[in-house]
Amino acid sequence: MPQIPLINKAKEMLKNTSATKGKKKKKIIIACILIAVIIAGAAFGSARFFGKNDKKTIQTAVAAIGNVSNVIEGSGTIAAINQYEVTALVTGEILADYFQEGQMLNAGDLMYTIDSTEMENSIKKAQQSLEKSQLTYQESQKTLANLNVYSDVSGVITEMYVKKGDQIQSNTKIAEIINTDYMLLKIQFISSEAQQLYVGQKATVNLENSFTALEGEVTAVATGTLINADGVPVSNVEIKVANPGAVMPGERATAIVGSFACNAPGTFEYYETETVLAKTSGEIISLNYREGDKITAGSKILTLESDSATKNARQNQLSVQDAQVSLQDQYDKLDDYNITAPISGKVIQKTAKAGEKLDNSTNKSAMAIIADLSTLVFEISVDELDISNIKVGQTVQITADALSGKIFTGYVDNVSIVGTSSNGVTSYPVKVVVDNGEESGLIPGMNVNASIVVESRENVLTVPLSAINRGNIVYVKKDGNSAKNKDENKAESSNANDEMSKRGEMPEGFTPPEGMPERGEMPEGFTPPEGMPKTGEMPEGMTMPEGAQNTQNATNTENGDSAKSESASAAPKANSKNNDMQNKMLERMQAEAPDGFEAVMVVIGLSDDTNVEIISGLSEGDVVKLSDVTAASTTQNGMGMMGGMPGGMAGGMPPAGMAGGMSGGMSGGNRMPGGMGAR
């Protein structure tokens, strides 16, 4: 390996450079670049030397037109959208059933009739209990009503027996009331004539021992016959007469009604009299009349208060309500003896039939199962990283192991926001509806697999995913169409190197190691080794990296060309830098290309687990290299590969001409330019 002495020589040069620190520096920009070239060449030679016995199997694929899809998969179990187990809520003998297994039923169709004799007896008892409670309640309501005492007649209170605050019992005398405005004449007519009289008929009443005649009205005619002392059959007649003020009870008078005269004089008495009695017990809390007051029928005389009567009335009211609820509950239970279909659907199972008896141990078991098979559904669990890609309405492709070779379709019906976490990963249930329901051939209980296409590309150029290397670079067989791209890339890179060699400047962003003289200077007393270019010169055949600036150009800028430099915008500089990094990456990968292959940078699109879409950079039919099958075993030779570099580039150093192209100047080579990730 002839490169080793060169490395030692370069180290010695750096050592001598450090020893002259503090003295006047000379420009050695070209020397620094030469040192980097020597080191890179040594590293490259070492890798080739120690890896010469590597054996690799190269696999290839052809860029072809195809489809690429981003698919989320899951599995679940088919179920009816609505399924119901029919159970009995009562016990007894099944008198009849009205359906067969496999039959379609509508909601409300009668399925079973169970013997309800015991329940009907319970209903009768509940009815009787309610009636008793109602009677008791009605009595308590009357007691409450009787706490207010009213007058049944109009008249004058001739005597008051109680006062406010008295505690009285039922049937206690309250007051005496007499109606003095009218008098009642009770008189007899011959029965045959009395039967021709009627209530409301006008009558003329003549007071006995007086010539005063009063007008009256028949209020009652007896239907029976009496025999008076003279042996004449007579009937009683009552006549209401307005009291002129002088008529007193016991006075006598005669009467003529129509063309009939009375058989004998009759006597007057007060038309209405009443002795008011208390109908319940209690304390008098208000008294509205006093003795001698005139009162009309229906007026409240006094009010009583009784806590016991109020309490009893409330308790009896609650008893009535309880009895009503109990009776209604019995009626509701009676409905349970006729079992109807809860939903419309097909009977997929029937386990009970007429003649069987239901007891407490069997009435909770399913008598039949009805399923609405018009819509079939299942659920899958989707990882939290993919759930944002699932939307309601997305098409779902479905397969079932039980129906091999058949593909079904469906759609996403619901995406739950309630997830389940396990081992730090959250999954969310997604509900899928199967198209065509029962007609699809799927039945409840089948296990199915679901594929949801969240994004797809059809009729696009594709290559296997393993063909893509870091920086989106692909190795293409040279006889492919993309060979032209390589020639163009080489020409472009050569032009860039020529331009940089003219400038004689360091790459933008390059930072020399500590102790190294500044750009363009030589340490005082330093004598370059034989063959090294003089100050400011490039080695024969060496070009300056793109982006470096010539020392003379920098001087010219200071002398007046700054306006021209400032006219360049930040965006073009950034783009130039990115392009430069990409070109260097391409050159590096090209240096590692297997024999017969070239490195091509491509623009990729959608990818799946197998293929990736190629937007530009390849043509249909191009042969591309896939990932290595047998990795190079350089560690056996004692030279471990730098992790992350394509092709196992030793030491992580970029190829010659890329000394300043890595992120961070001369830092480790396993750091790729921004946006170029390793595969």
Tab-separated table of N, CA and C in Angstrom, residues 178-186 205 207 214-217 219 238-251 267-272:
chain	number	residue	atom	x	y	z
A	178	ILE	N	-134.211	28.458	60.924
A	178	ILE	CA	-135.627	28.431	60.528
A	178	ILE	C	-135.816	29.395	59.370
A	179	ASN	N	-136.579	28.899	58.336
A	179	ASN	CA	-136.904	29.747	57.186
A	179	ASN	C	-138.258	30.391	57.451
A	180	THR	N	-138.293	31.647	57.798
A	180	THR	CA	-139.538	32.358	58.133
A	180	THR	C	-140.134	33.081	56.932
A	181	ASP	N	-139.486	33.037	55.797
A	181	ASP	CA	-139.991	33.744	54.610
A	181	ASP	C	-141.153	32.998	53.968
A	182	TYR	N	-141.190	31.716	54.197
A	182	TYR	CA	-142.275	30.913	53.618
A	182	TYR	C	-142.874	30.021	54.697
A	183	MET	N	-144.185	29.729	54.495
A	183	MET	CA	-144.890	28.808	55.396
A	183	MET	C	-145.374	27.628	54.558
A	184	LEU	N	-145.483	26.497	55.181
A	184	LEU	CA	-145.926	25.298	54.486
A	184	LEU	C	-147.288	24.890	55.065
A	185	LEU	N	-148.281	24.835	54.164
A	185	LEU	CA	-149.644	24.441	54.569
A	185	LEU	C	-149.853	22.978	54.209
A	186	LYS	N	-150.068	22.160	55.201
A	186	LYS	CA	-150.351	20.754	54.981
A	186	LYS	C	-151.867	20.553	55.102
A	205	VAL	N	-154.992	30.282	49.092
A	205	VAL	CA	-155.058	29.901	50.500
A	205	VAL	C	-155.785	31.007	51.268
A	207	LEU	N	-156.815	32.261	55.054
A	207	LEU	CA	-156.568	32.077	56.479
A	207	LEU	C	-157.899	31.930	57.206
A	214	LEU	N	-154.155	34.288	50.407
A	214	LEU	CA	-152.726	34.232	50.030
A	214	LEU	C	-152.536	33.314	48.818
A	215	GLU	N	-151.573	33.674	48.016
A	215	GLU	CA	-151.289	32.847	46.831
A	215	GLU	C	-150.216	31.825	47.193
A	216	GLY	N	-150.465	30.601	46.761
A	216	GLY	CA	-149.513	29.535	47.082
A	216	GLY	C	-149.219	28.667	45.867
A	217	GLU	N	-148.382	27.627	46.113
A	217	GLU	CA	-147.972	26.723	45.031
A	217	GLU	C	-147.873	25.313	45.587
A	219	THR	N	-146.430	21.944	46.269
A	219	THR	CA	-145.069	21.420	46.294
A	219	THR	C	-145.046	19.906	46.418
A	238	GLU	N	-149.293	19.368	50.003
A	238	GLU	CA	-148.513	20.431	50.638
A	238	GLU	C	-148.463	21.630	49.700
A	239	ILE	N	-148.712	22.815	50.324
A	239	ILE	CA	-148.756	24.050	49.538
A	239	ILE	C	-147.808	25.051	50.181
A	240	LYS	N	-146.899	25.630	49.361
A	240	LYS	CA	-145.940	26.630	49.828
A	240	LYS	C	-146.565	28.001	49.673
A	241	VAL	N	-146.509	28.757	50.803
A	241	VAL	CA	-147.158	30.070	50.817
A	241	VAL	C	-146.158	31.105	51.326
A	242	ALA	N	-146.046	32.217	50.634
A	242	ALA	CA	-145.177	33.307	51.092
A	242	ALA	C	-145.752	33.896	52.369
A	243	ASN	N	-144.885	34.038	53.401
A	243	ASN	CA	-145.341	34.528	54.706
A	243	ASN	C	-145.397	36.050	54.687
A	244	PRO	N	-146.577	36.591	54.868
A	244	PRO	CA	-146.708	38.061	54.895
A	244	PRO	C	-146.117	38.667	56.167
A	245	GLY	N	-145.756	37.802	57.093
A	245	GLY	CA	-145.147	38.280	58.322
A	245	GLY	C	-145.969	38.000	59.554
A	246	ALA	N	-147.234	37.701	59.394
A	246	ALA	CA	-148.105	37.509	60.565
A	246	ALA	C	-148.482	36.064	60.760
A	247	VAL	N	-148.174	35.205	59.795
A	247	VAL	CA	-148.550	33.796	59.884
A	247	VAL	C	-147.550	33.079	60.774
A	248	MET	N	-148.106	32.297	61.709
A	248	MET	CA	-147.292	31.572	62.660
A	248	MET	C	-147.590	30.085	62.531
A	249	PRO	N	-146.629	29.252	62.934
A	249	PRO	CA	-146.872	27.821	62.896
A	249	PRO	C	-148.107	27.465	63.761
A	250	GLY	N	-148.948	26.516	63.264
A	250	GLY	CA	-150.140	26.075	63.990
A	250	GLY	C	-151.411	26.754	63.529
A	251	GLU	N	-151.306	27.901	62.823
A	251	GLU	CA	-152.521	28.558	62.344
A	251	GLU	C	-153.147	27.709	61.243
A	267	THR	N	-153.078	23.027	58.626
A	267	THR	CA	-152.314	23.866	59.551
A	267	THR	C	-150.976	24.282	58.912
A	268	PHE	N	-150.483	25.468	59.345
A	268	PHE	CA	-149.190	25.986	58.860
A	268	PHE	C	-148.019	25.499	59.738
A	269	GLU	N	-146.875	25.382	59.120
A	269	GLU	CA	-145.608	25.171	59.826
A	269	GLU	C	-144.503	25.840	58.997
A	270	TYR	N	-143.351	26.020	59.636
A	270	TYR	CA	-142.270	26.673	58.896
A	270	TYR	C	-141.905	25.817	57.669
A	271	TYR	N	-141.661	26.525	56.556
A	271	TYR	CA	-141.364	25.811	55.303
A	271	TYR	C	-140.063	25.016	55.426
A	272	GLU	N	-138.991	25.610	56.037
A	272	GLU	CA	-137.710	24.924	56.206
A	272	GLU	C	-137.198	25.166	57.614
